[in-house]
Amino acid sequence: AYSVRAVTMKSFLQIEFPPRPYLMSPWLTTSGLAMIHAERGAAKTWLALSVAYAVATGVSLMGWKVDKSVKVLY
């Protein structure tokens, strides 16, 4: 069980958080957020599906490297 406690800003800024591993390097990390923005009809859905497929299969996409495959829910 976890307990909740208040911390000062100084102590919060001194906390070292582990780096998030990349799902697709250099821009898509685990537990991160990303947004695809473009005009209507610019293939945003195809890009999102391609990214999901690449991460699920562990293959690179358009120069973005995928280190290992992981489960994907689209």
Coordinates of C-alpha atoms in Angstrom, one line a residue:
A1 CA 0.0 0.0 0.0
Y2 CA 1.2 3.5 -0.8
S3 CA 0.9 6.5 1.4
V4 CA 0.4 10.0 0.2
R5 CA 2.6 12.8 1.7
A6 CA 3.2 16.4 0.9
V7 CA 6.7 17.4 -0.3
T8 CA 8.3 20.8 -0.6
M9 CA 9.1 22.2 -4.0
K10 CA 12.8 22.0 -3.2
S11 CA 12.6 18.3 -2.4
F12 CA 10.4 17.6 -5.4
L13 CA 12.9 19.2 -7.7
Q14 CA 15.7 17.0 -6.2
I15 CA 13.8 13.8 -7.0
E16 CA 15.5 11.9 -9.9
F17 CA 12.9 10.2 -12.0
P18 CA 14.0 7.2 -14.2
P19 CA 14.0 8.0 -17.9
R20 CA 11.0 6.7 -19.9
P21 CA 11.9 4.0 -22.3
Y22 CA 11.1 4.7 -26.0
L23 CA 8.5 2.8 -27.9
M24 CA 9.5 4.5 -31.1
S25 CA 12.7 6.6 -30.9
P26 CA 13.1 9.6 -30.7
W27 CA 9.6 10.7 -30.0
L28 CA 7.2 8.1 -28.6
T29 CA 7.8 7.1 -25.0
T30 CA 5.9 4.8 -22.7
S31 CA 3.3 6.6 -20.6
G32 CA 3.7 9.7 -22.8
L33 CA 1.3 11.6 -25.0
A34 CA 1.6 12.5 -28.6
M35 CA -0.7 14.3 -31.0
I36 CA -0.8 14.1 -34.8
H37 CA -1.9 17.3 -36.3
A38 CA -2.5 18.0 -40.0
E39 CA -5.2 19.2 -42.4
R40 CA -8.1 17.0 -43.2
G41 CA -7.3 14.2 -45.6
A42 CA -3.5 14.3 -44.9
A43 CA -3.4 10.6 -43.8
K44 CA -3.3 11.1 -40.0
T45 CA -5.3 7.8 -39.5
W46 CA -2.9 5.9 -41.8
L47 CA 0.1 7.3 -39.9
A48 CA -1.4 6.4 -36.5
L49 CA -2.2 2.9 -37.7
S50 CA 1.3 2.5 -39.1
V51 CA 2.8 3.6 -35.9
A52 CA 0.7 1.2 -33.9
Y53 CA 1.6 -1.7 -36.4
A54 CA 5.3 -0.8 -36.2
V55 CA 5.3 -0.8 -32.4
A56 CA 3.3 -4.0 -32.2
T57 CA 5.6 -5.8 -34.7
G58 CA 8.9 -4.2 -33.7
V59 CA 9.8 -2.9 -37.1
S60 CA 11.1 0.6 -37.9
L61 CA 8.9 3.1 -39.6
M62 CA 10.1 6.1 -41.7
G63 CA 13.5 6.2 -39.9
W64 CA 11.9 5.9 -36.4
K65 CA 13.5 3.0 -34.6
V66 CA 11.5 0.5 -32.6
D67 CA 13.7 -1.5 -30.1
K68 CA 11.2 -4.2 -29.2
S69 CA 7.6 -5.1 -30.0
V70 CA 5.0 -4.5 -27.3
K71 CA 1.2 -5.0 -27.1
V72 CA -0.8 -2.2 -28.7
L73 CA -4.4 -1.3 -28.3
Y74 CA -5.7 1.1 -31.0

